[in-house]
Amino acid sequence: MNNTPTLYIVIPCYNEQAVLPITAPLFLNKITSLINKNKISQDSKVLFVNDGSKDDTWQIIKSLSNENIHYEGITLSRNRGHQNALLAGLMEAKDRCDITISIDCDGQDDINAMDEMVDNYINGAEIVYGVRSKRATDTFFKRFTAESFYKLIKWMGADIVYNHADYRLVSSKVLNEFANFKEVNIFLRGMFPLVGFKSTCVYYERNERIAGESHYPLKKMLALAFDGITSLSVKPIRLITGLGVCISVLSFLLIIYALVSFFSGNVVAGWSSSLIATCFIGGIQLISLGVIGEYVGKIYMETKQRPKYIISEKTFDEDK
Ligand code: UDP
Ligand code: MG
């Protein structure tokens, strides 16, 4: 009995007052059913992380935690984004549990996959990735952009699990090692494979959001993709170097051509060709500078070593 693992379900919430009252009991039911099956300990909890919501999310979390001992919550001092909120929850949970499962609070990820995740942990896996078996409920656009992103990031050399978002079981053993990753730009799904340990996948179907709206419009999705690539891979810089080399070779050939024309007397009258060349090179240079700037910016942020989040309140006592 006493060697059943303690599970913390970690759930980042940002402006989720519409879904939280619906999905919170589902998470609680899952915890109680796993406790009843003797798979996890009585101390298991649902830990909500309020990511500086502007609506009543934190009030809802506080009243939930008064209702049932299995509910707990922490709130960040301001909105820090999904990845930081999730990290705050995982770091909070790691010293008080054996396993964490991170999941969104909108009911899109099938919570029944948790049973299989816990089974896999019991059978020796330290990380279990939840993978969407198909994306039937996503719009064509979301599916297309998301799948292209996974392919692109893989091609860029980052090791991420295809069609896995942030629904995953991670043991406290892994989290303790993960705590040593001091970087500020975080992209969790790409970082856990870097920690190593035995891992496996569980497949599930993703549903539509139960209520409320997605916080990932195209702009944020692109930002996440761009951040993901530039925090995990330096391949874009290499591509630019390669492009630079190709263009230099081309330019060299052009110079030879121009010299030959000059000496053979066919003086080129056209300013257009030189204009085109200048613009072209100018464009390439600007793109290159932009991408390099992105990395320089990341280095700048990393050197500051700012805290990734600040917890301003908790529904439970610090030391227990
Ligand atoms: N979220 C968060 N902070 C943010 C944006 C989102 O904690 O700044 C949470 C949100 O409450 C949800 C999860 O991250 O639990 C995923 O967000 P969402 O469902 O909007 O994204 P999608 O599933 O559409 O990609
Ligand atoms: Mg969602």
Tab-separated table of C-alpha atoms and ligand atoms in Angstrom:
chain	number	residue	atom	x	y	z
A	1	MET	CA	0.000	0.000	0.000
A	2	ASN	CA	2.621	2.531	1.031
A	3	ASN	CA	4.687	2.106	-2.088
A	4	THR	CA	1.972	3.344	-4.404
A	5	PRO	CA	3.267	6.538	-6.066
A	6	THR	CA	1.882	9.983	-5.268
A	7	LEU	CA	0.556	11.661	-8.403
A	8	TYR	CA	0.219	15.383	-9.027
A	9	ILE	CA	-1.829	16.424	-12.032
A	10	VAL	CA	-0.426	19.831	-12.996
A	11	ILE	CA	-2.766	22.117	-14.914
A	12	PRO	CA	-1.903	25.608	-16.180
A	13	CYS	CA	-4.955	27.870	-16.419
A	14	TYR	CA	-5.250	31.247	-18.052
A	15	ASN	CA	-8.661	32.916	-18.192
A	16	GLU	CA	-10.437	29.591	-17.911
A	17	GLN	CA	-13.458	30.473	-15.782
A	18	ALA	CA	-15.747	28.951	-18.406
A	19	VAL	CA	-14.116	25.495	-18.461
A	20	LEU	CA	-12.670	25.080	-14.988
A	21	PRO	CA	-15.959	24.276	-13.199
A	22	ILE	CA	-16.635	21.602	-15.843
A	23	THR	CA	-13.210	19.978	-16.084
A	24	ALA	CA	-12.022	20.245	-12.448
A	25	PRO	CA	-14.430	17.485	-11.264
A	26	LEU	CA	-13.247	15.281	-14.136
A	27	PHE	CA	-9.657	15.536	-12.920
A	28	LEU	CA	-10.794	14.856	-9.348
A	29	ASN	CA	-12.741	11.782	-10.488
A	30	LYS	CA	-9.662	10.519	-12.238
A	31	ILE	CA	-7.581	10.945	-9.079
A	32	THR	CA	-10.159	9.180	-6.908
A	33	SER	CA	-10.621	6.335	-9.375
A	34	LEU	CA	-6.843	5.800	-9.528
A	35	ILE	CA	-6.691	5.880	-5.718
A	36	ASN	CA	-9.531	3.343	-5.535
A	37	LYS	CA	-7.693	1.071	-7.954
A	38	ASN	CA	-4.747	1.342	-5.574
A	39	LYS	CA	-2.511	2.686	-8.316
A	40	ILE	CA	-1.679	5.998	-6.661
A	41	SER	CA	-1.511	7.157	-3.052
A	42	GLN	CA	-4.103	9.062	-1.024
A	43	ASP	CA	-1.846	12.130	-1.073
A	44	SER	CA	-2.303	12.604	-4.804
A	45	LYS	CA	-3.520	16.034	-5.894
A	46	VAL	CA	-4.808	18.135	-8.735
A	47	LEU	CA	-2.531	21.208	-8.786
A	48	PHE	CA	-3.838	24.214	-10.696
A	49	VAL	CA	-1.457	26.967	-11.745
A	50	ASN	CA	-3.232	30.239	-12.309
A	51	ASP	CA	-1.165	32.053	-14.915
A	52	GLY	CA	-2.122	35.600	-13.921
A	53	SER	CA	-5.687	35.285	-15.242
A	54	LYS	CA	-7.742	38.424	-15.609
A	55	ASP	CA	-11.057	36.693	-14.911
A	56	ASP	CA	-12.314	34.675	-11.907
A	57	THR	CA	-10.067	31.655	-12.480
A	58	TRP	CA	-8.106	32.149	-9.222
A	59	GLN	CA	-11.301	32.592	-7.178
A	60	ILE	CA	-12.616	29.346	-8.641
A	61	ILE	CA	-9.358	27.540	-7.828
A	62	LYS	CA	-9.416	28.856	-4.260
A	63	SER	CA	-12.968	27.714	-3.672
A	64	LEU	CA	-12.223	24.308	-5.203
A	65	SER	CA	-9.305	23.904	-2.801
A	66	ASN	CA	-11.612	24.667	0.113
A	67	GLU	CA	-14.064	22.035	-1.087
A	68	ASN	CA	-11.752	19.066	-1.458
A	69	ILE	CA	-8.289	18.239	-0.123
A	70	HIS	CA	-7.252	16.814	-3.463
A	71	TYR	CA	-7.433	20.251	-5.085
A	72	GLU	CA	-4.525	22.655	-4.702
A	73	GLY	CA	-3.558	25.852	-6.469
A	74	ILE	CA	-0.761	28.335	-6.912
A	75	THR	CA	-0.992	31.634	-8.685
A	76	LEU	CA	1.691	33.504	-10.564
A	77	SER	CA	2.147	37.208	-9.955
A	78	ARG	CA	1.363	37.907	-13.628
A	79	ASN	CA	0.760	36.141	-16.916
A	80	ARG	CA	3.959	34.347	-17.930
A	81	GLY	CA	2.644	32.090	-20.683
A	82	HIS	CA	1.747	28.416	-20.818
A	83	GLN	CA	5.296	27.009	-20.649
A	84	ASN	CA	6.383	29.039	-17.629
A	85	ALA	CA	3.110	28.349	-15.807
A	86	LEU	CA	3.506	24.643	-16.402
A	87	LEU	CA	7.116	24.738	-15.227
A	88	ALA	CA	6.071	26.582	-12.047
A	89	GLY	CA	3.575	23.806	-11.300
A	90	LEU	CA	6.032	21.001	-12.029
A	91	MET	CA	8.738	22.554	-9.846
A	92	GLU	CA	6.216	23.067	-7.069
A	93	ALA	CA	5.056	19.461	-7.303
A	94	LYS	CA	8.399	17.703	-7.705
A	95	ASP	CA	9.359	17.568	-4.023
A	96	ARG	CA	5.991	16.374	-2.873
A	97	CYS	CA	5.174	13.598	-5.294
A	98	ASP	CA	6.634	10.699	-7.257
A	99	ILE	CA	4.988	11.455	-10.575
A	100	THR	CA	3.410	14.435	-12.300
A	101	ILE	CA	1.071	14.463	-15.258
A	102	SER	CA	0.773	17.802	-17.047
A	103	ILE	CA	-2.397	18.491	-18.999
A	104	ASP	CA	-4.348	21.506	-20.298
A	105	CYS	CA	-7.463	22.450	-18.407
A	106	ASP	CA	-9.785	22.624	-21.415
A	107	GLY	CA	-10.679	18.932	-21.645
A	108	GLN	CA	-9.088	18.527	-25.088
A	109	ASP	CA	-6.735	15.776	-23.988
A	110	ASP	CA	-8.364	12.485	-23.052
A	111	ILE	CA	-7.874	12.067	-19.296
A	112	ASN	CA	-8.482	8.326	-19.573
A	113	ALA	CA	-4.998	8.012	-21.062
A	114	MET	CA	-3.708	8.725	-17.536
A	115	ASP	CA	-4.361	5.128	-16.432
A	116	GLU	CA	-2.069	3.852	-19.135
A	117	MET	CA	0.517	6.513	-18.322
A	118	VAL	CA	0.607	5.418	-14.680
A	119	ASP	CA	0.821	1.753	-15.757
A	120	ASN	CA	3.792	2.601	-17.928
A	121	TYR	CA	5.449	4.346	-14.984
A	122	ILE	CA	4.858	1.309	-12.805
A	123	ASN	CA	6.476	-0.763	-15.560
A	124	GLY	CA	9.607	1.364	-15.447
A	125	ALA	CA	9.177	4.411	-17.708
A	126	GLU	CA	10.226	7.731	-16.188
A	127	ILE	CA	8.629	9.867	-18.925
A	128	VAL	CA	5.432	8.950	-20.785
A	129	TYR	CA	4.528	11.187	-23.731
A	130	GLY	CA	0.858	11.578	-24.616
A	131	VAL	CA	0.645	11.448	-28.410
A	132	ARG	CA	-2.408	12.388	-30.477
A	133	SER	CA	-3.266	9.420	-32.639
A	134	LYS	CA	-5.138	11.577	-35.105
A	135	ARG	CA	-6.223	15.156	-35.310
A	136	ALA	CA	-9.746	14.614	-36.573
A	137	THR	CA	-11.272	17.325	-34.387
A	138	ASP	CA	-8.739	20.000	-35.277
A	139	THR	CA	-9.507	22.290	-38.177
A	140	PHE	CA	-7.597	21.551	-41.370
A	141	PHE	CA	-5.596	24.728	-40.819
A	142	LYS	CA	-4.550	23.854	-37.254
A	143	ARG	CA	-3.676	20.323	-38.280
A	144	PHE	CA	-1.661	21.455	-41.273
A	145	THR	CA	0.262	24.161	-39.410
A	146	ALA	CA	0.903	21.946	-36.391
A	147	GLU	CA	2.101	18.983	-38.435
A	148	SER	CA	4.332	21.154	-40.614
A	149	PHE	CA	5.804	22.568	-37.437
A	150	TYR	CA	6.696	19.126	-36.080
A	151	LYS	CA	8.312	18.185	-39.366
A	152	LEU	CA	10.221	21.454	-39.604
A	153	ILE	CA	11.530	21.339	-36.053
A	154	LYS	CA	12.649	17.746	-36.498
A	155	TRP	CA	14.442	18.679	-39.701
A	156	MET	CA	16.094	21.544	-37.840
A	157	GLY	CA	17.682	18.927	-35.640
A	158	ALA	CA	15.630	19.149	-32.441
A	159	ASP	CA	14.529	15.874	-30.921
A	160	ILE	CA	10.814	16.179	-30.247
A	161	VAL	CA	8.093	13.542	-30.157
A	162	TYR	CA	5.778	13.864	-33.173
A	163	ASN	CA	2.271	15.071	-32.298
A	164	HIS	CA	3.050	15.331	-28.610
A	165	ALA	CA	2.138	18.586	-26.903
A	166	ASP	CA	2.342	19.031	-23.160
A	167	TYR	CA	0.255	16.083	-21.994
A	168	ARG	CA	2.883	13.920	-20.356
A	169	LEU	CA	3.830	11.966	-17.278
A	170	VAL	CA	7.183	12.911	-15.763
A	171	SER	CA	8.620	11.358	-12.615
A	172	SER	CA	10.083	13.493	-9.844
A	173	LYS	CA	13.429	11.836	-10.546
A	174	VAL	CA	13.442	13.406	-14.024
A	175	LEU	CA	12.140	16.727	-12.686
A	176	ASN	CA	14.982	16.930	-10.174
A	177	GLU	CA	17.459	16.655	-13.031
A	178	PHE	CA	15.382	18.998	-15.149
A	179	ALA	CA	15.641	21.648	-12.427
A	180	ASN	CA	19.309	22.004	-13.407
A	181	PHE	CA	18.358	23.289	-16.844
A	182	LYS	CA	18.831	26.945	-16.074
A	183	GLU	CA	17.844	28.441	-19.411
A	184	VAL	CA	15.209	31.141	-19.571
A	185	ASN	CA	13.771	30.366	-23.020
A	186	ILE	CA	11.914	27.177	-22.383
A	187	PHE	CA	10.120	24.810	-24.712
A	188	LEU	CA	9.290	21.895	-22.459
A	189	ARG	CA	8.289	19.282	-25.026
A	190	GLY	CA	11.670	19.684	-26.716
A	191	MET	CA	13.618	19.731	-23.458
A	192	PHE	CA	12.435	16.561	-21.728
A	193	PRO	CA	13.984	14.306	-24.397
A	194	LEU	CA	17.295	16.049	-23.569
A	195	VAL	CA	17.090	14.885	-19.946
A	196	GLY	CA	17.107	11.266	-21.048
A	197	PHE	CA	15.816	8.355	-18.905
A	198	LYS	CA	13.509	5.616	-20.085
A	199	SER	CA	10.529	6.995	-21.945
A	200	THR	CA	7.560	5.701	-23.862
A	201	CYS	CA	4.389	6.962	-25.580
A	202	VAL	CA	0.673	6.580	-24.972
A	203	TYR	CA	-1.778	7.304	-27.806
A	204	TYR	CA	-5.068	9.127	-27.412
A	205	GLU	CA	-7.536	11.119	-29.447
A	206	ARG	CA	-7.792	14.824	-28.913
A	207	ASN	CA	-11.238	16.365	-28.492
A	208	GLU	CA	-12.527	19.849	-28.980
A	209	ARG	CA	-12.275	22.412	-26.240
A	210	ILE	CA	-15.198	21.955	-23.807
A	211	ALA	CA	-15.744	25.703	-23.432
A	212	GLY	CA	-13.902	29.007	-23.721
A	213	GLU	CA	-11.491	29.910	-26.475
A	214	SER	CA	-8.031	28.823	-27.550
A	215	HIS	CA	-5.217	31.073	-26.361
A	216	TYR	CA	-3.134	30.083	-29.329
A	217	PRO	CA	-4.192	32.121	-32.341
A	218	LEU	CA	-1.930	31.957	-35.412
A	219	LYS	CA	0.339	34.705	-34.112
A	220	LYS	CA	1.083	32.909	-30.837
A	221	MET	CA	1.413	29.573	-32.629
A	222	LEU	CA	4.043	31.042	-34.951
A	223	ALA	CA	5.813	32.608	-31.977
A	224	LEU	CA	5.862	29.234	-30.201
A	225	ALA	CA	7.172	27.503	-33.316
A	226	PHE	CA	9.872	30.123	-33.796
A	227	ASP	CA	10.851	29.999	-30.124
A	228	GLY	CA	10.871	26.222	-30.228
A	229	ILE	CA	13.230	26.152	-33.172
A	230	THR	CA	15.581	28.874	-32.009
A	231	SER	CA	15.820	27.573	-28.448
A	232	LEU	CA	16.582	24.029	-29.506
A	233	SER	CA	18.593	24.335	-32.681
A	234	VAL	CA	21.311	26.453	-34.301
A	235	LYS	CA	20.559	25.061	-37.736
A	236	PRO	CA	19.015	28.334	-39.027
A	237	ILE	CA	22.374	30.041	-38.503
A	238	ARG	CA	24.109	27.282	-40.438
A	239	LEU	CA	21.557	27.533	-43.244
A	240	ILE	CA	22.282	31.228	-43.510
A	241	THR	CA	25.990	30.573	-43.656
A	242	GLY	CA	25.349	28.042	-46.421
A	243	LEU	CA	23.176	30.518	-48.289
A	244	GLY	CA	25.879	33.157	-47.898
A	245	VAL	CA	28.462	30.813	-49.399
A	246	CYS	CA	26.202	29.976	-52.388
A	247	ILE	CA	25.512	33.622	-53.065
A	248	SER	CA	29.193	34.523	-52.783
A	249	VAL	CA	30.054	31.849	-55.353
A	250	LEU	CA	27.320	33.148	-57.664
A	251	SER	CA	28.531	36.718	-57.241
A	252	PHE	CA	32.080	35.627	-58.015
A	253	LEU	CA	30.881	34.056	-61.292
A	254	LEU	CA	28.985	37.258	-62.067
A	255	ILE	CA	32.108	39.339	-61.512
A	256	ILE	CA	34.052	37.159	-63.933
A	257	TYR	CA	31.240	37.530	-66.450
A	258	ALA	CA	31.211	41.311	-65.979
A	259	LEU	CA	35.005	41.538	-66.414
A	260	VAL	CA	34.940	39.386	-69.515
A	261	SER	CA	32.169	41.564	-71.003
A	262	PHE	CA	34.135	44.667	-70.103
A	263	PHE	CA	37.331	43.551	-71.780
A	264	SER	CA	35.538	42.263	-74.838
A	265	GLY	CA	34.092	45.710	-75.298
A	266	ASN	CA	30.432	44.979	-74.565
A	267	VAL	CA	30.068	47.528	-71.814
A	268	VAL	CA	26.859	46.826	-69.995
A	269	ALA	CA	24.631	49.825	-69.952
A	270	GLY	CA	22.025	48.418	-67.584
A	271	TRP	CA	21.743	49.846	-64.117
A	272	SER	CA	18.810	47.458	-63.608
A	273	SER	CA	20.975	44.395	-63.232
A	274	SER	CA	23.167	46.050	-60.613
A	275	LEU	CA	20.093	47.350	-58.836
A	276	ILE	CA	18.548	43.881	-58.720
A	277	ALA	CA	21.752	42.409	-57.389
A	278	THR	CA	22.041	45.066	-54.704
A	279	CYS	CA	18.464	44.600	-53.582
A	280	PHE	CA	18.812	40.855	-53.553
A	281	ILE	CA	21.957	40.874	-51.453
A	282	GLY	CA	20.432	43.547	-49.224
A	283	GLY	CA	17.403	41.359	-48.615
A	284	ILE	CA	19.428	38.298	-47.817
A	285	GLN	CA	21.570	40.325	-45.449
A	286	LEU	CA	18.563	41.669	-43.603
A	287	ILE	CA	17.050	38.213	-43.155
A	288	SER	CA	20.381	36.897	-41.958
A	289	LEU	CA	20.817	39.729	-39.520
A	290	GLY	CA	17.298	39.125	-38.237
A	291	VAL	CA	17.908	35.466	-37.539
A	292	ILE	CA	21.288	36.110	-35.965
A	293	GLY	CA	19.674	38.892	-33.964
A	294	GLU	CA	17.139	36.398	-32.652
A	295	TYR	CA	19.931	34.299	-31.175
A	296	VAL	CA	21.765	37.346	-29.852
A	297	GLY	CA	18.497	38.399	-28.217
A	298	LYS	CA	18.169	34.973	-26.633
A	299	ILE	CA	21.733	35.177	-25.308
A	300	TYR	CA	20.882	38.608	-23.904
A	301	MET	CA	17.847	37.251	-22.089
A	302	GLU	CA	19.790	34.234	-20.813
A	303	THR	CA	22.580	36.381	-19.386
A	304	LYS	CA	20.075	38.273	-17.264
A	305	GLN	CA	19.079	35.058	-15.456
A	306	ARG	CA	15.721	36.524	-14.549
A	307	PRO	CA	13.287	34.322	-12.651
A	308	LYS	CA	10.955	32.526	-15.047
A	309	TYR	CA	7.960	33.029	-12.792
A	310	ILE	CA	7.031	34.394	-9.375
A	311	ILE	CA	4.441	32.647	-7.219
A	312	SER	CA	2.374	35.176	-5.324
A	313	GLU	CA	-0.076	32.960	-3.422
A	314	LYS	CA	-0.784	29.312	-2.629
A	315	THR	CA	-3.857	27.493	-1.383
A	316	PHE	CA	-1.740	25.350	0.952
A	317	ASP	CA	1.017	25.753	3.542
A	318	GLU	CA	4.588	25.928	2.344
A	319	ASP	CA	6.173	23.183	4.473
A	320	LYS	CA	4.219	20.091	5.014
B	1	UDP	N1	-2.434	28.826	-20.866
B	1	UDP	C1	-1.664	29.429	-19.854
B	1	UDP	N2	-1.117	30.669	-20.085
B	1	UDP	C2	-1.280	31.327	-21.275
B	1	UDP	C3	-2.034	30.688	-22.300
B	1	UDP	C4	-2.588	29.443	-22.075
B	1	UDP	O1	-1.491	28.858	-18.777
B	1	UDP	O2	-0.762	32.460	-21.402
B	1	UDP	C5	-3.033	27.498	-20.624
B	1	UDP	C6	-4.509	27.377	-20.928
B	1	UDP	O3	-5.297	27.757	-19.835
B	1	UDP	C7	-4.652	25.903	-21.269
B	1	UDP	C8	-3.320	25.563	-21.897
B	1	UDP	O4	-2.415	26.588	-21.501
B	1	UDP	O5	-4.838	25.095	-20.107
B	1	UDP	C9	-3.387	25.456	-23.408
B	1	UDP	O6	-3.999	26.596	-23.964
B	1	UDP	P1	-5.111	26.505	-25.092
B	1	UDP	O7	-6.078	25.404	-24.813
B	1	UDP	O8	-5.683	27.871	-25.238
B	1	UDP	O9	-4.230	26.139	-26.370
B	1	UDP	P2	-4.598	25.141	-27.606
B	1	UDP	O10	-5.079	23.858	-26.999
B	1	UDP	O11	-5.648	25.835	-28.378
B	1	UDP	O12	-3.314	24.989	-28.339
B	2	MG	MG	-6.542	23.641	-25.734
